[in-house]
JSON list of N, CA and C in Angstrom, two decimals:
[
{"chain": "L", "resi": 1, "resn": "MET", "atom": "N", "xyz": [11.58, 3.65, 124.83]},
{"chain": "L", "resi": 1, "resn": "MET", "atom": "CA", "xyz": [11.63, 4.98, 124.23]},
{"chain": "L", "resi": 1, "resn": "MET", "atom": "C", "xyz": [10.61, 5.85, 124.95]},
{"chain": "L", "resi": 2, "resn": "LYS", "atom": "N", "xyz": [10.98, 7.05, 125.22]},
{"chain": "L", "resi": 2, "resn": "LYS", "atom": "CA", "xyz": [10.10, 8.03, 125.86]},
{"chain": "L", "resi": 2, "resn": "LYS", "atom": "C", "xyz": [9.44, 8.90, 124.77]},
{"chain": "L", "resi": 3, "resn": "VAL", "atom": "N", "xyz": [8.33, 9.53, 125.11]},
{"chain": "L", "resi": 3, "resn": "VAL", "atom": "CA", "xyz": [7.61, 10.39, 124.16]},
{"chain": "L", "resi": 3, "resn": "VAL", "atom": "C", "xyz": [8.54, 11.48, 123.63]},
{"chain": "L", "resi": 4, "resn": "LYS", "atom": "N", "xyz": [9.36, 12.04, 124.50]},
{"chain": "L", "resi": 4, "resn": "LYS", "atom": "CA", "xyz": [10.31, 13.09, 124.08]},
{"chain": "L", "resi": 4, "resn": "LYS", "atom": "C", "xyz": [11.23, 12.59, 122.96]},
{"chain": "L", "resi": 5, "resn": "GLU", "atom": "N", "xyz": [11.76, 11.38, 123.11]},
{"chain": "L", "resi": 5, "resn": "GLU", "atom": "CA", "xyz": [12.63, 10.79, 122.08]},
{"chain": "L", "resi": 5, "resn": "GLU", "atom": "C", "xyz": [11.86, 10.54, 120.78]},
{"chain": "L", "resi": 6, "resn": "LEU", "atom": "N", "xyz": [10.64, 10.05, 120.92]},
{"chain": "L", "resi": 6, "resn": "LEU", "atom": "CA", "xyz": [9.81, 9.80, 119.74]},
{"chain": "L", "resi": 6, "resn": "LEU", "atom": "C", "xyz": [9.55, 11.09, 118.98]},
{"chain": "L", "resi": 7, "resn": "ILE", "atom": "N", "xyz": [9.21, 12.15, 119.69]},
{"chain": "L", "resi": 7, "resn": "ILE", "atom": "CA", "xyz": [8.95, 13.45, 119.05]},
{"chain": "L", "resi": 7, "resn": "ILE", "atom": "C", "xyz": [10.18, 13.92, 118.30]},
{"chain": "L", "resi": 8, "resn": "GLU", "atom": "N", "xyz": [11.34, 13.79, 118.91]},
{"chain": "L", "resi": 8, "resn": "GLU", "atom": "CA", "xyz": [12.59, 14.21, 118.25]},
{"chain": "L", "resi": 8, "resn": "GLU", "atom": "C", "xyz": [12.80, 13.45, 116.95]},
{"chain": "L", "resi": 9, "resn": "LYS", "atom": "N", "xyz": [12.58, 12.15, 116.97]},
{"chain": "L", "resi": 9, "resn": "LYS", "atom": "CA", "xyz": [12.76, 11.34, 115.77]},
{"chain": "L", "resi": 9, "resn": "LYS", "atom": "C", "xyz": [11.72, 11.68, 114.70]},
{"chain": "L", "resi": 10, "resn": "LEU", "atom": "N", "xyz": [10.48, 11.89, 115.12]},
{"chain": "L", "resi": 10, "resn": "LEU", "atom": "CA", "xyz": [9.41, 12.21, 114.18]},
{"chain": "L", "resi": 10, "resn": "LEU", "atom": "C", "xyz": [9.61, 13.56, 113.52]},
{"chain": "L", "resi": 11, "resn": "GLN", "atom": "N", "xyz": [10.18, 14.51, 114.23]},
{"chain": "L", "resi": 11, "resn": "GLN", "atom": "CA", "xyz": [10.38, 15.85, 113.66]},
{"chain": "L", "resi": 11, "resn": "GLN", "atom": "C", "xyz": [11.35, 15.85, 112.48]},
{"chain": "L", "resi": 12, "resn": "ALA", "atom": "N", "xyz": [12.19, 14.83, 112.40]},
{"chain": "L", "resi": 12, "resn": "ALA", "atom": "CA", "xyz": [13.15, 14.74, 111.29]},
{"chain": "L", "resi": 12, "resn": "ALA", "atom": "C", "xyz": [12.55, 14.08, 110.04]},
{"chain": "L", "resi": 13, "resn": "LEU", "atom": "N", "xyz": [11.30, 13.61, 110.13]},
{"chain": "L", "resi": 13, "resn": "LEU", "atom": "CA", "xyz": [10.69, 12.87, 109.03]},
{"chain": "L", "resi": 13, "resn": "LEU", "atom": "C", "xyz": [9.66, 13.70, 108.27]},
{"chain": "L", "resi": 14, "resn": "ASP", "atom": "N", "xyz": [9.34, 13.23, 107.08]},
{"chain": "L", "resi": 14, "resn": "ASP", "atom": "CA", "xyz": [8.27, 13.81, 106.27]},
{"chain": "L", "resi": 14, "resn": "ASP", "atom": "C", "xyz": [6.96, 13.60, 107.02]},
{"chain": "L", "resi": 15, "resn": "PRO", "atom": "N", "xyz": [6.22, 14.67, 107.34]},
{"chain": "L", "resi": 15, "resn": "PRO", "atom": "CA", "xyz": [4.99, 14.51, 108.10]},
{"chain": "L", "resi": 15, "resn": "PRO", "atom": "C", "xyz": [3.88, 13.76, 107.35]},
{"chain": "L", "resi": 16, "resn": "GLU", "atom": "N", "xyz": [4.07, 13.51, 106.06]},
{"chain": "L", "resi": 16, "resn": "GLU", "atom": "CA", "xyz": [3.07, 12.77, 105.28]},
{"chain": "L", "resi": 16, "resn": "GLU", "atom": "C", "xyz": [3.33, 11.27, 105.25]},
{"chain": "L", "resi": 17, "resn": "LEU", "atom": "N", "xyz": [4.42, 10.79, 105.89]},
{"chain": "L", "resi": 17, "resn": "LEU", "atom": "CA", "xyz": [4.69, 9.36, 105.93]},
{"chain": "L", "resi": 17, "resn": "LEU", "atom": "C", "xyz": [3.61, 8.64, 106.74]},
{"chain": "L", "resi": 18, "resn": "MET", "atom": "N", "xyz": [3.21, 7.46, 106.26]},
{"chain": "L", "resi": 18, "resn": "MET", "atom": "CA", "xyz": [2.25, 6.63, 106.98]},
{"chain": "L", "resi": 18, "resn": "MET", "atom": "C", "xyz": [2.97, 5.92, 108.13]},
{"chain": "L", "resi": 19, "resn": "VAL", "atom": "N", "xyz": [2.27, 5.72, 109.24]},
{"chain": "L", "resi": 19, "resn": "VAL", "atom": "CA", "xyz": [2.80, 4.97, 110.38]},
{"chain": "L", "resi": 19, "resn": "VAL", "atom": "C", "xyz": [2.11, 3.62, 110.38]},
{"chain": "L", "resi": 20, "resn": "VAL", "atom": "N", "xyz": [2.90, 2.54, 110.40]},
{"chain": "L", "resi": 20, "resn": "VAL", "atom": "CA", "xyz": [2.34, 1.19, 110.36]},
{"chain": "L", "resi": 20, "resn": "VAL", "atom": "C", "xyz": [2.86, 0.36, 111.53]},
{"chain": "L", "resi": 21, "resn": "ARG", "atom": "N", "xyz": [2.21, -0.77, 111.72]},
{"chain": "L", "resi": 21, "resn": "ARG", "atom": "CA", "xyz": [2.65, -1.76, 112.71]},
{"chain": "L", "resi": 21, "resn": "ARG", "atom": "C", "xyz": [2.53, -3.12, 112.06]},
{"chain": "L", "resi": 22, "resn": "PRO", "atom": "N", "xyz": [3.21, -4.13, 112.61]},
{"chain": "L", "resi": 22, "resn": "PRO", "atom": "CA", "xyz": [3.12, -5.47, 112.03]},
{"chain": "L", "resi": 22, "resn": "PRO", "atom": "C", "xyz": [1.68, -5.99, 112.06]},
{"chain": "L", "resi": 23, "resn": "GLY", "atom": "N", "xyz": [1.31, -6.72, 111.01]},
{"chain": "L", "resi": 23, "resn": "GLY", "atom": "CA", "xyz": [0.01, -7.38, 110.98]},
{"chain": "L", "resi": 23, "resn": "GLY", "atom": "C", "xyz": [0.01, -8.62, 111.86]},
{"chain": "L", "resi": 24, "resn": "TYR", "atom": "N", "xyz": [-1.13, -9.21, 112.07]},
{"chain": "L", "resi": 24, "resn": "TYR", "atom": "CA", "xyz": [-1.25, -10.38, 112.95]},
{"chain": "L", "resi": 24, "resn": "TYR", "atom": "C", "xyz": [-0.48, -11.58, 112.42]},
{"chain": "L", "resi": 25, "resn": "GLU", "atom": "N", "xyz": [-0.69, -11.92, 111.16]},
{"chain": "L", "resi": 25, "resn": "GLU", "atom": "CA", "xyz": [-0.03, -13.09, 110.56]},
{"chain": "L", "resi": 25, "resn": "GLU", "atom": "C", "xyz": [1.02, -12.70, 109.53]},
{"chain": "L", "resi": 26, "resn": "GLY", "atom": "N", "xyz": [1.17, -11.42, 109.27]},
{"chain": "L", "resi": 26, "resn": "GLY", "atom": "CA", "xyz": [2.11, -10.96, 108.28]},
{"chain": "L", "resi": 26, "resn": "GLY", "atom": "C", "xyz": [1.65, -9.63, 107.72]},
{"chain": "L", "resi": 27, "resn": "GLY", "atom": "N", "xyz": [2.44, -9.03, 106.87]},
{"chain": "L", "resi": 27, "resn": "GLY", "atom": "CA", "xyz": [2.10, -7.74, 106.31]},
{"chain": "L", "resi": 27, "resn": "GLY", "atom": "C", "xyz": [2.18, -6.65, 107.37]},
{"chain": "L", "resi": 28, "resn": "VAL", "atom": "N", "xyz": [1.69, -5.47, 107.02]},
{"chain": "L", "resi": 28, "resn": "VAL", "atom": "CA", "xyz": [1.63, -4.35, 107.95]},
{"chain": "L", "resi": 28, "resn": "VAL", "atom": "C", "xyz": [0.27, -3.69, 107.85]},
{"chain": "L", "resi": 29, "resn": "THR", "atom": "N", "xyz": [-0.12, -2.98, 108.90]},
{"chain": "L", "resi": 29, "resn": "THR", "atom": "CA", "xyz": [-1.39, -2.27, 108.91]},
{"chain": "L", "resi": 29, "resn": "THR", "atom": "C", "xyz": [-1.18, -0.89, 109.51]},
{"chain": "L", "resi": 30, "resn": "GLU", "atom": "N", "xyz": [-1.97, 0.06, 109.07]},
{"chain": "L", "resi": 30, "resn": "GLU", "atom": "CA", "xyz": [-1.80, 1.45, 109.51]},
{"chain": "L", "resi": 30, "resn": "GLU", "atom": "C", "xyz": [-2.21, 1.62, 110.97]},
{"chain": "L", "resi": 31, "resn": "VAL", "atom": "N", "xyz": [-1.40, 2.38, 111.70]},
{"chain": "L", "resi": 31, "resn": "VAL", "atom": "CA", "xyz": [-1.73, 2.74, 113.08]},
{"chain": "L", "resi": 31, "resn": "VAL", "atom": "C", "xyz": [-2.86, 3.75, 113.04]},
{"chain": "L", "resi": 32, "resn": "ASP", "atom": "N", "xyz": [-3.92, 3.51, 113.82]},
{"chain": "L", "resi": 32, "resn": "ASP", "atom": "CA", "xyz": [-5.02, 4.47, 113.83]},
{"chain": "L", "resi": 32, "resn": "ASP", "atom": "C", "xyz": [-5.51, 4.82, 115.23]},
{"chain": "L", "resi": 33, "resn": "HIS", "atom": "N", "xyz": [-4.86, 4.26, 116.27]},
{"chain": "L", "resi": 33, "resn": "HIS", "atom": "CA", "xyz": [-5.22, 4.59, 117.64]},
{"chain": "L", "resi": 33, "resn": "HIS", "atom": "C", "xyz": [-3.97, 4.73, 118.50]},
{"chain": "L", "resi": 34, "resn": "ILE", "atom": "N", "xyz": [-3.99, 5.68, 119.41]},
{"chain": "L", "resi": 34, "resn": "ILE", "atom": "CA", "xyz": [-2.97, 5.80, 120.44]},
{"chain": "L", "resi": 34, "resn": "ILE", "atom": "C", "xyz": [-3.73, 5.79, 121.76]},
{"chain": "L", "resi": 35, "resn": "THR", "atom": "N", "xyz": [-3.39, 4.82, 122.61]},
{"chain": "L", "resi": 35, "resn": "THR", "atom": "CA", "xyz": [-4.12, 4.62, 123.86]},
{"chain": "L", "resi": 35, "resn": "THR", "atom": "C", "xyz": [-3.14, 4.58, 125.02]},
{"chain": "L", "resi": 36, "resn": "ALA", "atom": "N", "xyz": [-3.46, 5.28, 126.11]},
{"chain": "L", "resi": 36, "resn": "ALA", "atom": "CA", "xyz": [-2.67, 5.17, 127.34]},
{"chain": "L", "resi": 36, "resn": "ALA", "atom": "C", "xyz": [-3.15, 3.95, 128.10]},
{"chain": "L", "resi": 37, "resn": "ILE", "atom": "N", "xyz": [-2.21, 3.06, 128.45]},
{"chain": "L", "resi": 37, "resn": "ILE", "atom": "CA", "xyz": [-2.54, 1.85, 129.20]},
{"chain": "L", "resi": 37, "resn": "ILE", "atom": "C", "xyz": [-1.58, 1.73, 130.38]},
{"chain": "L", "resi": 38, "resn": "GLU", "atom": "N", "xyz": [-1.97, 0.94, 131.38]},
{"chain": "L", "resi": 38, "resn": "GLU", "atom": "CA", "xyz": [-1.10, 0.68, 132.53]},
{"chain": "L", "resi": 38, "resn": "GLU", "atom": "C", "xyz": [-0.45, -0.68, 132.33]},
{"chain": "L", "resi": 39, "resn": "VAL", "atom": "N", "xyz": [0.87, -0.74, 132.58]},
{"chain": "L", "resi": 39, "resn": "VAL", "atom": "CA", "xyz": [1.60, -2.00, 132.44]},
{"chain": "L", "resi": 39, "resn": "VAL", "atom": "C", "xyz": [2.39, -2.31, 133.69]},
{"chain": "L", "resi": 40, "resn": "ALA", "atom": "N", "xyz": [2.63, -3.60, 133.90]},
{"chain": "L", "resi": 40, "resn": "ALA", "atom": "CA", "xyz": [3.58, -4.08, 134.90]},
{"chain": "L", "resi": 40, "resn": "ALA", "atom": "C", "xyz": [4.92, -4.17, 134.18]},
{"chain": "L", "resi": 41, "resn": "LEU", "atom": "N", "xyz": [5.95, -3.55, 134.73]},
{"chain": "L", "resi": 41, "resn": "LEU", "atom": "CA", "xyz": [7.24, -3.48, 134.06]},
{"chain": "L", "resi": 41, "resn": "LEU", "atom": "C", "xyz": [8.10, -4.70, 134.33]},
{"chain": "L", "resi": 42, "resn": "ASN", "atom": "N", "xyz": [8.77, -5.17, 133.29]},
{"chain": "L", "resi": 42, "resn": "ASN", "atom": "CA", "xyz": [9.79, -6.23, 133.37]},
{"chain": "L", "resi": 42, "resn": "ASN", "atom": "C", "xyz": [9.30, -7.49, 134.07]},
{"chain": "L", "resi": 43, "resn": "VAL", "atom": "N", "xyz": [8.12, -7.96, 133.72]},
{"chain": "L", "resi": 43, "resn": "VAL", "atom": "CA", "xyz": [7.55, -9.16, 134.37]},
{"chain": "L", "resi": 43, "resn": "VAL", "atom": "C", "xyz": [7.67, -10.42, 133.50]},
{"chain": "L", "resi": 44, "resn": "ASN", "atom": "N", "xyz": [7.94, -10.27, 132.22]},
{"chain": "L", "resi": 44, "resn": "ASN", "atom": "CA", "xyz": [8.06, -11.44, 131.33]},
{"chain": "L", "resi": 44, "resn": "ASN", "atom": "C", "xyz": [9.51, -11.69, 131.01]},
{"chain": "L", "resi": 45, "resn": "THR", "atom": "N", "xyz": [9.94, -12.94, 131.13]},
{"chain": "L", "resi": 45, "resn": "THR", "atom": "CA", "xyz": [11.34, -13.28, 130.85]},
{"chain": "L", "resi": 45, "resn": "THR", "atom": "C", "xyz": [11.51, -14.15, 129.60]},
{"chain": "L", "resi": 46, "resn": "GLU", "atom": "N", "xyz": [10.43, -14.74, 129.11]},
{"chain": "L", "resi": 46, "resn": "GLU", "atom": "CA", "xyz": [10.52, -15.56, 127.91]},
{"chain": "L", "resi": 46, "resn": "GLU", "atom": "C", "xyz": [10.78, -14.66, 126.69]},
{"chain": "L", "resi": 47, "resn": "TRP", "atom": "N", "xyz": [11.64, -15.09, 125.77]},
{"chain": "L", "resi": 47, "resn": "TRP", "atom": "CA", "xyz": [12.04, -14.26, 124.63]},
{"chain": "L", "resi": 47, "resn": "TRP", "atom": "C", "xyz": [10.88, -13.92, 123.72]},
{"chain": "L", "resi": 48, "resn": "TYR", "atom": "N", "xyz": [9.85, -14.77, 123.68]},
{"chain": "L", "resi": 48, "resn": "TYR", "atom": "CA", "xyz": [8.75, -14.57, 122.74]},
{"chain": "L", "resi": 48, "resn": "TYR", "atom": "C", "xyz": [7.66, -13.65, 123.29]},
{"chain": "L", "resi": 49, "resn": "TYR", "atom": "N", "xyz": [7.79, -13.18, 124.51]},
{"chain": "L", "resi": 49, "resn": "TYR", "atom": "CA", "xyz": [6.88, -12.19, 125.06]},
{"chain": "L", "resi": 49, "resn": "TYR", "atom": "C", "xyz": [7.60, -10.85, 125.15]},
{"chain": "L", "resi": 50, "resn": "GLY", "atom": "N", "xyz": [6.83, -9.76, 125.06]},
{"chain": "L", "resi": 50, "resn": "GLY", "atom": "CA", "xyz": [7.40, -8.47, 125.39]},
{"chain": "L", "resi": 50, "resn": "GLY", "atom": "C", "xyz": [7.70, -8.45, 126.88]},
{"chain": "L", "resi": 51, "resn": "GLU", "atom": "N", "xyz": [8.67, -7.66, 127.29]},
{"chain": "L", "resi": 51, "resn": "GLU", "atom": "CA", "xyz": [9.10, -7.68, 128.70]},
{"chain": "L", "resi": 51, "resn": "GLU", "atom": "C", "xyz": [8.06, -7.13, 129.67]},
{"chain": "L", "resi": 52, "resn": "HIS", "atom": "N", "xyz": [7.13, -6.31, 129.20]},
{"chain": "L", "resi": 52, "resn": "HIS", "atom": "CA", "xyz": [6.12, -5.71, 130.06]},
{"chain": "L", "resi": 52, "resn": "HIS", "atom": "C", "xyz": [4.75, -6.34, 129.76]},
{"chain": "L", "resi": 53, "resn": "GLU", "atom": "N", "xyz": [3.82, -6.24, 130.72]},
{"chain": "L", "resi": 53, "resn": "GLU", "atom": "CA", "xyz": [2.50, -6.85, 130.55]},
{"chain": "L", "resi": 53, "resn": "GLU", "atom": "C", "xyz": [1.41, -5.83, 130.89]},
{"chain": "L", "resi": 54, "resn": "GLN", "atom": "N", "xyz": [0.41, -5.73, 130.03]},
{"chain": "L", "resi": 54, "resn": "GLN", "atom": "CA", "xyz": [-0.70, -4.82, 130.30]},
{"chain": "L", "resi": 54, "resn": "GLN", "atom": "C", "xyz": [-1.48, -5.32, 131.51]},
{"chain": "L", "resi": 55, "resn": "ILE", "atom": "N", "xyz": [-1.84, -4.39, 132.38]},
{"chain": "L", "resi": 55, "resn": "ILE", "atom": "CA", "xyz": [-2.63, -4.72, 133.57]},
{"chain": "L", "resi": 55, "resn": "ILE", "atom": "C", "xyz": [-4.09, -4.39, 133.28]},
{"chain": "L", "resi": 56, "resn": "ASP", "atom": "N", "xyz": [-4.94, -5.39, 133.51]},
{"chain": "L", "resi": 56, "resn": "ASP", "atom": "CA", "xyz": [-6.38, -5.19, 133.37]},
{"chain": "L", "resi": 56, "resn": "ASP", "atom": "C", "xyz": [-7.05, -5.68, 134.65]},
{"chain": "L", "resi": 57, "resn": "GLU", "atom": "N", "xyz": [-8.35, -5.65, 134.68]},
{"chain": "L", "resi": 57, "resn": "GLU", "atom": "CA", "xyz": [-9.08, -6.06, 135.89]},
{"chain": "L", "resi": 57, "resn": "GLU", "atom": "C", "xyz": [-8.77, -7.50, 136.29]},
{"chain": "L", "resi": 58, "resn": "LEU", "atom": "N", "xyz": [-8.58, -8.38, 135.33]},
{"chain": "L", "resi": 58, "resn": "LEU", "atom": "CA", "xyz": [-8.31, -9.78, 135.64]},
{"chain": "L", "resi": 58, "resn": "LEU", "atom": "C", "xyz": [-6.89, -10.02, 136.16]},
{"chain": "L", "resi": 59, "resn": "SER", "atom": "N", "xyz": [-5.94, -9.19, 135.75]},
{"chain": "L", "resi": 59, "resn": "SER", "atom": "CA", "xyz": [-4.55, -9.42, 136.14]},
{"chain": "L", "resi": 59, "resn": "SER", "atom": "C", "xyz": [-4.09, -8.53, 137.29]},
{"chain": "L", "resi": 60, "resn": "GLN", "atom": "N", "xyz": [-4.95, -7.70, 137.86]},
{"chain": "L", "resi": 60, "resn": "GLN", "atom": "CA", "xyz": [-4.58, -6.79, 138.95]},
{"chain": "L", "resi": 60, "resn": "GLN", "atom": "C", "xyz": [-3.84, -7.51, 140.06]},
{"chain": "L", "resi": 61, "resn": "ARG", "atom": "N", "xyz": [-4.39, -8.60, 140.56]},
{"chain": "L", "resi": 61, "resn": "ARG", "atom": "CA", "xyz": [-3.79, -9.32, 141.70]},
{"chain": "L", "resi": 61, "resn": "ARG", "atom": "C", "xyz": [-2.48, -10.00, 141.32]},
{"chain": "L", "resi": 62, "resn": "HIS", "atom": "N", "xyz": [-2.40, -10.49, 140.10]},
{"chain": "L", "resi": 62, "resn": "HIS", "atom": "CA", "xyz": [-1.21, -11.22, 139.66]},
{"chain": "L", "resi": 62, "resn": "HIS", "atom": "C", "xyz": [0.03, -10.32, 139.65]},
{"chain": "L", "resi": 63, "resn": "TYR", "atom": "N", "xyz": [-0.15, -9.05, 139.31]},
{"chain": "L", "resi": 63, "resn": "TYR", "atom": "CA", "xyz": [0.99, -8.12, 139.22]},
{"chain": "L", "resi": 63, "resn": "TYR", "atom": "C", "xyz": [1.01, -7.12, 140.37]},
{"chain": "L", "resi": 64, "resn": "LYS", "atom": "N", "xyz": [0.44, -7.52, 141.51]},
{"chain": "L", "resi": 64, "resn": "LYS", "atom": "CA", "xyz": [0.30, -6.62, 142.66]},
{"chain": "L", "resi": 64, "resn": "LYS", "atom": "C", "xyz": [1.61, -5.99, 143.11]},
{"chain": "L", "resi": 65, "resn": "GLY", "atom": "N", "xyz": [2.70, -6.74, 143.17]},
{"chain": "L", "resi": 65, "resn": "GLY", "atom": "CA", "xyz": [3.98, -6.21, 143.65]},
{"chain": "L", "resi": 65, "resn": "GLY", "atom": "C", "xyz": [4.88, -5.63, 142.58]},
{"chain": "L", "resi": 66, "resn": "ALA", "atom": "N", "xyz": [4.45, -5.70, 141.33]},
{"chain": "L", "resi": 66, "resn": "ALA", "atom": "CA", "xyz": [5.31, -5.26, 140.23]},
{"chain": "L", "resi": 66, "resn": "ALA", "atom": "C", "xyz": [5.32, -3.74, 140.10]},
{"chain": "L", "resi": 67, "resn": "GLU", "atom": "N", "xyz": [6.45, -3.22, 139.63]},
{"chain": "L", "resi": 67, "resn": "GLU", "atom": "CA", "xyz": [6.52, -1.79, 139.30]},
{"chain": "L", "resi": 67, "resn": "GLU", "atom": "C", "xyz": [5.60, -1.54, 138.12]},
{"chain": "L", "resi": 68, "resn": "ARG", "atom": "N", "xyz": [4.88, -0.44, 138.16]},
{"chain": "L", "resi": 68, "resn": "ARG", "atom": "CA", "xyz": [3.90, -0.13, 137.12]},
{"chain": "L", "resi": 68, "resn": "ARG", "atom": "C", "xyz": [4.22, 1.20, 136.44]},
{"chain": "L", "resi": 69, "resn": "ALA", "atom": "N", "xyz": [3.68, 1.36, 135.23]},
{"chain": "L", "resi": 69, "resn": "ALA", "atom": "CA", "xyz": [3.84, 2.61, 134.51]},
{"chain": "L", "resi": 69, "resn": "ALA", "atom": "C", "xyz": [2.68, 2.77, 133.55]},
{"chain": "L", "resi": 70, "resn": "THR", "atom": "N", "xyz": [2.33, 4.01, 133.28]},
{"chain": "L", "resi": 70, "resn": "THR", "atom": "CA", "xyz": [1.38, 4.33, 132.20]},
{"chain": "L", "resi": 70, "resn": "THR", "atom": "C", "xyz": [2.20, 4.54, 130.93]},
{"chain": "L", "resi": 71, "resn": "VAL", "atom": "N", "xyz": [1.79, 3.89, 129.86]},
{"chain": "L", "resi": 71, "resn": "VAL", "atom": "CA", "xyz": [2.53, 3.93, 128.60]},
{"chain": "L", "resi": 71, "resn": "VAL", "atom": "C", "xyz": [1.56, 4.20, 127.45]},
{"chain": "L", "resi": 72, "resn": "LEU", "atom": "N", "xyz": [2.09, 4.53, 126.28]},
{"chain": "L", "resi": 72, "resn": "LEU", "atom": "CA", "xyz": [1.26, 4.71, 125.10]},
{"chain": "L", "resi": 72, "resn": "LEU", "atom": "C", "xyz": [1.34, 3.47, 124.23]},
{"chain": "L", "resi": 73, "resn": "GLU", "atom": "N", "xyz": [0.19, 2.97, 123.82]},
{"chain": "L", "resi": 73, "resn": "GLU", "atom": "CA", "xyz": [0.12, 1.82, 122.93]},
{"chain": "L", "resi": 73, "resn": "GLU", "atom": "C", "xyz": [-0.40, 2.28, 121.57]},
{"chain": "L", "resi": 74, "resn": "LEU", "atom": "N", "xyz": [0.33, 1.96, 120.51]},
{"chain": "L", "resi": 74, "resn": "LEU", "atom": "CA", "xyz": [-0.06, 2.31, 119.16]},
{"chain": "L", "resi": 74, "resn": "LEU", "atom": "C", "xyz": [-0.72, 1.10, 118.52]},
{"chain": "L", "resi": 75, "resn": "THR", "atom": "N", "xyz": [-1.97, 1.24, 118.06]},
{"chain": "L", "resi": 75, "resn": "THR", "atom": "CA", "xyz": [-2.66, 0.12, 117.44]},
{"chain": "L", "resi": 75, "resn": "THR", "atom": "C", "xyz": [-3.31, 0.54, 116.13]}
]
């Protein structure tokens, strides 16, 4: 989903609705941060991983040839 699509969907909602994300072991928790991060696109193939992987200082070399993108992470 692109930011443009998200904005369109959010505009149709009550602006007082809480935004949540899944909890670690269950339940839900309120989103309180939006962070821009760099990811390697489409690098994970196992069903239990998300298809993209965050790139950090330790993983720079591992994803050297992968297509990259800056994305928004909601936490």
